[in-house]
mmCIF file of N, CA, C and O and ligand atoms in Angstrom:
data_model
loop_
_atom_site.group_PDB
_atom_site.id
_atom_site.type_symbol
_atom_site.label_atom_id
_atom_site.label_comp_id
_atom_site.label_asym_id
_atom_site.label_seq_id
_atom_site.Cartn_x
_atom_site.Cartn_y
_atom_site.Cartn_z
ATOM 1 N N UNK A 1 21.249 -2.455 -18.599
ATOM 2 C CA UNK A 1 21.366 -3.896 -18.698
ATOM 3 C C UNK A 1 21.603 -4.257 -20.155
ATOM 4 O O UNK A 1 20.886 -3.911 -21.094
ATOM 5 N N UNK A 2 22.485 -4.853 -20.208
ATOM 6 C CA UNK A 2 23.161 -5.255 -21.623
ATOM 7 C C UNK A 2 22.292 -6.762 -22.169
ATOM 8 O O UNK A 2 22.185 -7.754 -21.447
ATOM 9 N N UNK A 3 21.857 -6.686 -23.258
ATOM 10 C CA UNK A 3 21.313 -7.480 -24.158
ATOM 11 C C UNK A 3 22.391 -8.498 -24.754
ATOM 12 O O UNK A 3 23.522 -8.336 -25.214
ATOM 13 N N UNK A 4 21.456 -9.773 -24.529
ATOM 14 C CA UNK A 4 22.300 -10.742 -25.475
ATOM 15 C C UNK A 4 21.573 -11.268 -25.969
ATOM 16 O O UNK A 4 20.373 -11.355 -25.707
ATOM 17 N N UNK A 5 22.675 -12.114 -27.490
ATOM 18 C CA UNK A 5 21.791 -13.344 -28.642
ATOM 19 C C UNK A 5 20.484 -14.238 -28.025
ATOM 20 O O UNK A 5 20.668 -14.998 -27.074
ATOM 21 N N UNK A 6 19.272 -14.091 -28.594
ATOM 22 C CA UNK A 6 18.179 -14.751 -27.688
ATOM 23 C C UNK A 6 17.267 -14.178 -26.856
ATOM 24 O O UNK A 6 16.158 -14.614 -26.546
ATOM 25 N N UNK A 7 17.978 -12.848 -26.403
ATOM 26 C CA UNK A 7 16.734 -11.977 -25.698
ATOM 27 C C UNK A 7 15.779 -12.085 -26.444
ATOM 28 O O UNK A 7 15.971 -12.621 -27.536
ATOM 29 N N UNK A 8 14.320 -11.563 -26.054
ATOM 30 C CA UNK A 8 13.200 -11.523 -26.947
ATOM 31 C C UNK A 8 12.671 -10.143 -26.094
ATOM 32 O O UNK A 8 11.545 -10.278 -25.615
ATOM 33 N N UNK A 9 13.365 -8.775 -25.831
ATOM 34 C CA UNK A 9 13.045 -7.480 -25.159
ATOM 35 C C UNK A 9 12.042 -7.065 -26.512
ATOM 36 O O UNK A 9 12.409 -7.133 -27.685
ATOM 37 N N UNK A 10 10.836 -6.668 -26.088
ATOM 38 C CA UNK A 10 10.143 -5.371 -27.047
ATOM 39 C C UNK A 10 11.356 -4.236 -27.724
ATOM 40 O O UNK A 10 12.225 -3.733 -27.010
ATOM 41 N N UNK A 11 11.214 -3.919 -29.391
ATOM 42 C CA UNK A 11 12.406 -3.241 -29.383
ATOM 43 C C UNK A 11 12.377 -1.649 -29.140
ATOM 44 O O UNK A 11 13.325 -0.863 -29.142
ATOM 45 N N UNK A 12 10.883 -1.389 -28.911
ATOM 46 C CA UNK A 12 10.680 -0.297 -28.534
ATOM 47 C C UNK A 12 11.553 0.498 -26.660
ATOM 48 O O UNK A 12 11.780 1.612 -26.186
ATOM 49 N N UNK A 13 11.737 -1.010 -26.236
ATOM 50 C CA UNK A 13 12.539 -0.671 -24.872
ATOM 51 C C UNK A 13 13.749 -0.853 -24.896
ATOM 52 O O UNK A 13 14.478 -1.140 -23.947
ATOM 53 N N UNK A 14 14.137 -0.630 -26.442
ATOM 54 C CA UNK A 14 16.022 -0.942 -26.205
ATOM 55 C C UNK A 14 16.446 0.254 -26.634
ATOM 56 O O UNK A 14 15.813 1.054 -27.324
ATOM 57 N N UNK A 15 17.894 0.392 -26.069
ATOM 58 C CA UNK A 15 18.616 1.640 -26.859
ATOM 59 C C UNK A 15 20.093 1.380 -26.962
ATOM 60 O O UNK A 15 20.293 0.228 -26.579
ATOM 61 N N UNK A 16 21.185 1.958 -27.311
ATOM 62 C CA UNK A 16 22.222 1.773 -28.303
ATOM 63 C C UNK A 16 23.178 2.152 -26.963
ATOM 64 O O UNK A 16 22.880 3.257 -26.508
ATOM 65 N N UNK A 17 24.059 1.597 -26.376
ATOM 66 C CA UNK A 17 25.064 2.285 -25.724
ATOM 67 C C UNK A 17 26.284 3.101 -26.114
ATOM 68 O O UNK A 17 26.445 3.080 -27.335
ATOM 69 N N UNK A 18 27.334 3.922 -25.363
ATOM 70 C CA UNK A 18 27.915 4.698 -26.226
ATOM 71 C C UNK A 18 28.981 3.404 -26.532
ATOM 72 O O UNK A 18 29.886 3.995 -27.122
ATOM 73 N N UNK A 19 29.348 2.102 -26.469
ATOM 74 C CA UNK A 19 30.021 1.240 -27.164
ATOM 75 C C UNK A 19 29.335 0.742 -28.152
ATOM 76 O O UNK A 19 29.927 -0.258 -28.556
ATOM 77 N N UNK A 20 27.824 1.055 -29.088
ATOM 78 C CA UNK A 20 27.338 0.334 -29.866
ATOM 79 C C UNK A 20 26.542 -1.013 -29.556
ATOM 80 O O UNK A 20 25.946 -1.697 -30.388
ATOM 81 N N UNK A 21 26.652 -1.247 -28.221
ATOM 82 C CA UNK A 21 26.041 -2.332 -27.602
ATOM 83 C C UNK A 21 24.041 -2.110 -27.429
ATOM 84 O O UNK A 21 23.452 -1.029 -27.440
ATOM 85 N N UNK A 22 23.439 -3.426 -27.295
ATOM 86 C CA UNK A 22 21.826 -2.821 -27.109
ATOM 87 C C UNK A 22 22.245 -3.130 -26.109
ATOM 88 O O UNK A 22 23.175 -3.899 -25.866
ATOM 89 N N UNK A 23 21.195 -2.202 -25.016
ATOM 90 C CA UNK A 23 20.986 -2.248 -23.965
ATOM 91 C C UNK A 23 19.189 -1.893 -23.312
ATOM 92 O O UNK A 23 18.316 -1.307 -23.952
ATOM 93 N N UNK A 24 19.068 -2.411 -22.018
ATOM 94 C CA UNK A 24 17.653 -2.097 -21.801
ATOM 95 C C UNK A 24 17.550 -0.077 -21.881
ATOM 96 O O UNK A 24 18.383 0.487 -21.171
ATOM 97 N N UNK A 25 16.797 0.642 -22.520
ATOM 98 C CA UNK A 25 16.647 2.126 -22.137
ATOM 99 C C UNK A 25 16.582 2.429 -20.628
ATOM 100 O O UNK A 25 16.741 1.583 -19.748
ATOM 101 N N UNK A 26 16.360 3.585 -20.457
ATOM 102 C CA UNK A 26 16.540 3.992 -19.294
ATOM 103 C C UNK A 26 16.097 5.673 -19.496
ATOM 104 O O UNK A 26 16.533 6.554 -20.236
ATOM 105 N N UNK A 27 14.836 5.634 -18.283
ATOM 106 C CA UNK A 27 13.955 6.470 -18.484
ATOM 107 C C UNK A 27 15.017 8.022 -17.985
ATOM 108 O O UNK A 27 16.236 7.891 -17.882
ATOM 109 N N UNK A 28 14.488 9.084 -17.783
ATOM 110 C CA UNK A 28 14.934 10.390 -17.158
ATOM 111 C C UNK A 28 15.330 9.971 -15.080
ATOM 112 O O UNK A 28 15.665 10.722 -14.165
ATOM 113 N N UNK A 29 15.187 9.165 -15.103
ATOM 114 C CA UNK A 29 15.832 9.281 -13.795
ATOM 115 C C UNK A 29 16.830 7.714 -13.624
ATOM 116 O O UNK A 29 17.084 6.937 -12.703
ATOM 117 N N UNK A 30 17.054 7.787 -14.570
ATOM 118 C CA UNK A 30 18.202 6.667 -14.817
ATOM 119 C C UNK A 30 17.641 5.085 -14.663
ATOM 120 O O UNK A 30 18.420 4.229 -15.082
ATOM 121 N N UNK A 31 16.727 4.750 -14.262
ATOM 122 C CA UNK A 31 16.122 3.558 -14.275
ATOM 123 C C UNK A 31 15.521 2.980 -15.314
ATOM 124 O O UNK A 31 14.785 3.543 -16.125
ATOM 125 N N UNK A 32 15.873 1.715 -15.289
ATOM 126 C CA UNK A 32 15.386 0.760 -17.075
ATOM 127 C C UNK A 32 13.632 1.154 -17.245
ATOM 128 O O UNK A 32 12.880 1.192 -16.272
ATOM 129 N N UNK A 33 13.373 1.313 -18.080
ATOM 130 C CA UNK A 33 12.150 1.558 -18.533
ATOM 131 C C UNK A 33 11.178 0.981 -17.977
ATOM 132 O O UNK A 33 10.252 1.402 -17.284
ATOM 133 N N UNK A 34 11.601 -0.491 -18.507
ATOM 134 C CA UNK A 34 10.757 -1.794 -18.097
ATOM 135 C C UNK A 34 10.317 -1.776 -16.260
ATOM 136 O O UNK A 34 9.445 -2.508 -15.794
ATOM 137 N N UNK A 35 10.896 -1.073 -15.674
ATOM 138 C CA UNK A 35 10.445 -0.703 -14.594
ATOM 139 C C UNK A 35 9.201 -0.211 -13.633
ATOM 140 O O UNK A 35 9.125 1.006 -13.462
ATOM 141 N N UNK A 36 8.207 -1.056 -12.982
ATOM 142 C CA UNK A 36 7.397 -0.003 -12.792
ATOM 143 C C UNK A 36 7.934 0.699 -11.322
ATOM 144 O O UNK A 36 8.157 0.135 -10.251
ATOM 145 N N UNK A 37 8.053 2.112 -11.677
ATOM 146 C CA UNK A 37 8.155 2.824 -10.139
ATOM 147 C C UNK A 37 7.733 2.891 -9.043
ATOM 148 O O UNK A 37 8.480 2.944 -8.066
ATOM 149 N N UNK A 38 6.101 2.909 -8.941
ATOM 150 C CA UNK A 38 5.147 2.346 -8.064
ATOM 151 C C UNK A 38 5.346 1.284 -7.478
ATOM 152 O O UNK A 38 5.035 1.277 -6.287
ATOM 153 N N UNK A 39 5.843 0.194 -7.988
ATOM 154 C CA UNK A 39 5.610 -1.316 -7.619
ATOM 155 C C UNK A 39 7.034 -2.383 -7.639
ATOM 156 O O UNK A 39 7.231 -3.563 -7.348
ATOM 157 N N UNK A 40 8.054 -0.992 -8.267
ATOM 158 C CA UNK A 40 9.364 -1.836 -8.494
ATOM 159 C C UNK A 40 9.442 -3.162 -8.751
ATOM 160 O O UNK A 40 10.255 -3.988 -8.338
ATOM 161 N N UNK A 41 8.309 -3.310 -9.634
ATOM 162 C CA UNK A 41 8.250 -4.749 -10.574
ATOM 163 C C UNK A 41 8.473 -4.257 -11.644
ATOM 164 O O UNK A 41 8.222 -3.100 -11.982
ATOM 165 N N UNK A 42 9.216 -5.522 -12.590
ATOM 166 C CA UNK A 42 9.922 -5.619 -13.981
ATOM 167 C C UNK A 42 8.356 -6.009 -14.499
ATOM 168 O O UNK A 42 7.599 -6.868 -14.046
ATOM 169 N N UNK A 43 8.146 -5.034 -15.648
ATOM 170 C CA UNK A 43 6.808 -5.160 -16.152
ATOM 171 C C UNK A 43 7.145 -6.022 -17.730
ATOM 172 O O UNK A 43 6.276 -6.100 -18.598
ATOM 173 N N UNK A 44 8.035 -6.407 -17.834
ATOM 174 C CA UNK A 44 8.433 -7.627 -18.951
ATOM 175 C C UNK A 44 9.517 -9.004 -18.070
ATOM 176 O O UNK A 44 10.644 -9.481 -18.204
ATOM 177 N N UNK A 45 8.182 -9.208 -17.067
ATOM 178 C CA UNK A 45 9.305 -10.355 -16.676
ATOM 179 C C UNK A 45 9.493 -11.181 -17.420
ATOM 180 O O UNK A 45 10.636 -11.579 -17.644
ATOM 181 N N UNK A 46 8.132 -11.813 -18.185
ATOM 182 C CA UNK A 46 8.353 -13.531 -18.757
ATOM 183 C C UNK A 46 9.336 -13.115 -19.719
ATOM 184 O O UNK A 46 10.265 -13.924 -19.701
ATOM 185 N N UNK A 47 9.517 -12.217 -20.530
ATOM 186 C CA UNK A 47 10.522 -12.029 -21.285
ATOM 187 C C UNK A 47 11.907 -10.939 -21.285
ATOM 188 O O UNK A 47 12.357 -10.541 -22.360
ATOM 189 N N UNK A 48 12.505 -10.522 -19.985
ATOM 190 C CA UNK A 48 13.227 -9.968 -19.120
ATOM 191 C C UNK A 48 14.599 -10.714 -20.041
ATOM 192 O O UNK A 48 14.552 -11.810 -20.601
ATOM 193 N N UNK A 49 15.750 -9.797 -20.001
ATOM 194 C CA UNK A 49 16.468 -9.830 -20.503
ATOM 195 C C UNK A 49 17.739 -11.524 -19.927
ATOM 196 O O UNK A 49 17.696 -11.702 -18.710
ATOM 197 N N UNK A 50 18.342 -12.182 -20.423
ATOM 198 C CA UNK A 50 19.281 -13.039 -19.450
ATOM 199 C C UNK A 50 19.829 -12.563 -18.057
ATOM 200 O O UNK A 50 19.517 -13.024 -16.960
ATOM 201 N N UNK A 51 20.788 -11.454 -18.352
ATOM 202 C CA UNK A 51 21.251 -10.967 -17.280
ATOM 203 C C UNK A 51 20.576 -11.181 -16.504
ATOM 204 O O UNK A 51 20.933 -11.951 -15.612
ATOM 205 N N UNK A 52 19.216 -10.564 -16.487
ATOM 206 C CA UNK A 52 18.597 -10.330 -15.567
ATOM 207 C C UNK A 52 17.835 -11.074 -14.694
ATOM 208 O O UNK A 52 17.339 -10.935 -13.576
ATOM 209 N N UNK A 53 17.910 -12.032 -15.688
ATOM 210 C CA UNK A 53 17.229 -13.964 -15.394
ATOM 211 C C UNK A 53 18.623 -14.336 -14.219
ATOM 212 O O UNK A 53 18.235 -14.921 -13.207
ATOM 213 N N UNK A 54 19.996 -14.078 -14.276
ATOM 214 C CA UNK A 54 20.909 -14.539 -13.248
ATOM 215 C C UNK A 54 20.912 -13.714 -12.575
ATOM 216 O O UNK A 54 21.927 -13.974 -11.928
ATOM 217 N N UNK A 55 20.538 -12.839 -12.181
ATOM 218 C CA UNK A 55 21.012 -11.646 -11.243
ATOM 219 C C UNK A 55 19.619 -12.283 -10.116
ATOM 220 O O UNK A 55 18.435 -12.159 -10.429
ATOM 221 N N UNK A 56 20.019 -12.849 -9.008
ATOM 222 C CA UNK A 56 19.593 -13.001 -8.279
ATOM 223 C C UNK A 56 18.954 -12.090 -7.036
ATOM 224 O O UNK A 56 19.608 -11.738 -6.054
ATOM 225 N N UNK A 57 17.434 -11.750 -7.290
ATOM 226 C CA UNK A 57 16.729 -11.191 -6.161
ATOM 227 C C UNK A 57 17.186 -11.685 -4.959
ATOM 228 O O UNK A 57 17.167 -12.897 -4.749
ATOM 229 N N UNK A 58 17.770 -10.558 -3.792
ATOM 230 C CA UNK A 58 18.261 -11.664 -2.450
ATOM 231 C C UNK A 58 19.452 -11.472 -2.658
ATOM 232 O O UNK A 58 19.978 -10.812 -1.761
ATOM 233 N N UNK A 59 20.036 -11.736 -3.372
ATOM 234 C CA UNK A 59 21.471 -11.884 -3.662
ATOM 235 C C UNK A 59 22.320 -10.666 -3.129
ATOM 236 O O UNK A 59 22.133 -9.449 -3.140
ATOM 237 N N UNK A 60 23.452 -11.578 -2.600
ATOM 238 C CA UNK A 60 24.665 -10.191 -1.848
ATOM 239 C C UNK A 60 24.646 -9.024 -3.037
ATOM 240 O O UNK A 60 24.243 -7.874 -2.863
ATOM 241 N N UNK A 61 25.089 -9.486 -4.091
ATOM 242 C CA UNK A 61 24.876 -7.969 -5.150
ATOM 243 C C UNK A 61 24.033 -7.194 -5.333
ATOM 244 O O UNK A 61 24.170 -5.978 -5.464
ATOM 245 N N UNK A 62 22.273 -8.317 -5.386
ATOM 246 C CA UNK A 62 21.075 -7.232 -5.010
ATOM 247 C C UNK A 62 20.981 -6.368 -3.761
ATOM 248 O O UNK A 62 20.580 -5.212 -3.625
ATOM 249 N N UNK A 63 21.432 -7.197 -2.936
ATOM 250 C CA UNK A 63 21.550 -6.129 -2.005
ATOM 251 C C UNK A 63 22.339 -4.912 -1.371
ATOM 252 O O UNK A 63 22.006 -3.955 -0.672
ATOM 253 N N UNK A 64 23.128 -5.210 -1.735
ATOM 254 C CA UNK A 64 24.631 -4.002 -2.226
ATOM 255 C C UNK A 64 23.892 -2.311 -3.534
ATOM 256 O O UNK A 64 24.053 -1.090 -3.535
ATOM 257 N N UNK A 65 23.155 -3.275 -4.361
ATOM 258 C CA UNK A 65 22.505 -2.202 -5.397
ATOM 259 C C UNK A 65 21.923 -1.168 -4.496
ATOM 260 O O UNK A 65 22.165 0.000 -4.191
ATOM 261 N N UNK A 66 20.711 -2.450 -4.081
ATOM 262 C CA UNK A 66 19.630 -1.645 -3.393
ATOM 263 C C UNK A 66 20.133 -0.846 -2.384
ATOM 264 O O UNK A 66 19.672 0.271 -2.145
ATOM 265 N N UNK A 67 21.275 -1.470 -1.628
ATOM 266 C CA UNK A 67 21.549 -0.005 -0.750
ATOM 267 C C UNK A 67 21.888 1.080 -1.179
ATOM 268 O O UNK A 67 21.315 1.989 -0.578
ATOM 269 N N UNK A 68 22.788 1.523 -2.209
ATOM 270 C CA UNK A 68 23.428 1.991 -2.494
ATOM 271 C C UNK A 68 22.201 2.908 -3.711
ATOM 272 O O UNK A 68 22.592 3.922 -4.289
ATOM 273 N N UNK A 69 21.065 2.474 -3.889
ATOM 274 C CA UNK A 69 20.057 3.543 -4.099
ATOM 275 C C UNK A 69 19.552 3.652 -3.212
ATOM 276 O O UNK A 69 18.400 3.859 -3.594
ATOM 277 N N UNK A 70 19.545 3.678 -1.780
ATOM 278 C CA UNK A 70 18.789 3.729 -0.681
ATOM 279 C C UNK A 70 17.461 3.328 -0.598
ATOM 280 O O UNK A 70 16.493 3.891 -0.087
ATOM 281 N N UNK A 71 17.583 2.089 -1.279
ATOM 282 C CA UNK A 71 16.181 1.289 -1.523
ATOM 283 C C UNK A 71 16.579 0.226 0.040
ATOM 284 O O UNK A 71 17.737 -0.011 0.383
ATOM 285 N N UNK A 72 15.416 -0.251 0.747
ATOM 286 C CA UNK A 72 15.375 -1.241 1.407
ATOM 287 C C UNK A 72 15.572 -2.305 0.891
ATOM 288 O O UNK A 72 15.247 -2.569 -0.267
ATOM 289 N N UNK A 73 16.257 -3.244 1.844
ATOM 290 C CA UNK A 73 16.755 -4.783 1.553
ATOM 291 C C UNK A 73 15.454 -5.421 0.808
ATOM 292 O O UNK A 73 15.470 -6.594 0.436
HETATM 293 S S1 SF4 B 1 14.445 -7.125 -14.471
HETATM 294 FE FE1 SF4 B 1 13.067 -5.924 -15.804
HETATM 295 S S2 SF4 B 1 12.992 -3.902 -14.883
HETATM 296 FE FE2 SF4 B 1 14.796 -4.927 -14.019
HETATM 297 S S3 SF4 B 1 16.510 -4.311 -15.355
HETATM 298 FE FE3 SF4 B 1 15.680 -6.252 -16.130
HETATM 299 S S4 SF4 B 1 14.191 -5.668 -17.688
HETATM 300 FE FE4 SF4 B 1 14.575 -3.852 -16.446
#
């Protein structure tokens, strides 16, 4: 998840993409850090990146993701 002007992410959870861009990290099994696995809650919501503020839970695209990790709707 790509960072923009105004985020307020911990900078300990960002990392550099190969375009030079910040982006959220992403642990050893490819999932953003900020992730908890157990509970598949964003453990920095109040301060969760924009993107991620529009990316609508529910949403035809969330649900397209989630299938496509074979996560339930
Ligand atoms: S909502 Fe939270 S856990 Fe999900 S990508 Fe954004 S920062 Fe990471």
């Amino acid at each position: 998840m790509r960072l923009l002007p105004g985020d307020r992410v911990p900078g300990h959870l960002l990392a550099e993409d190969d375009q030079g861009l910040t982006v959220m990290a992403r642990g050893r099994d490819g999932w953003c850090v900020a992730l908890d696995r157990g509970s598949l809650r964003c453990t920095i919501y109040a301060v969760r990146p924009l993107l991620c503020r529009v990316f609508e839970a529910g949403s035809p695209e969330c649900l397209e993701e989630r299938a496509a990790d074979g996560l339930p709707p």
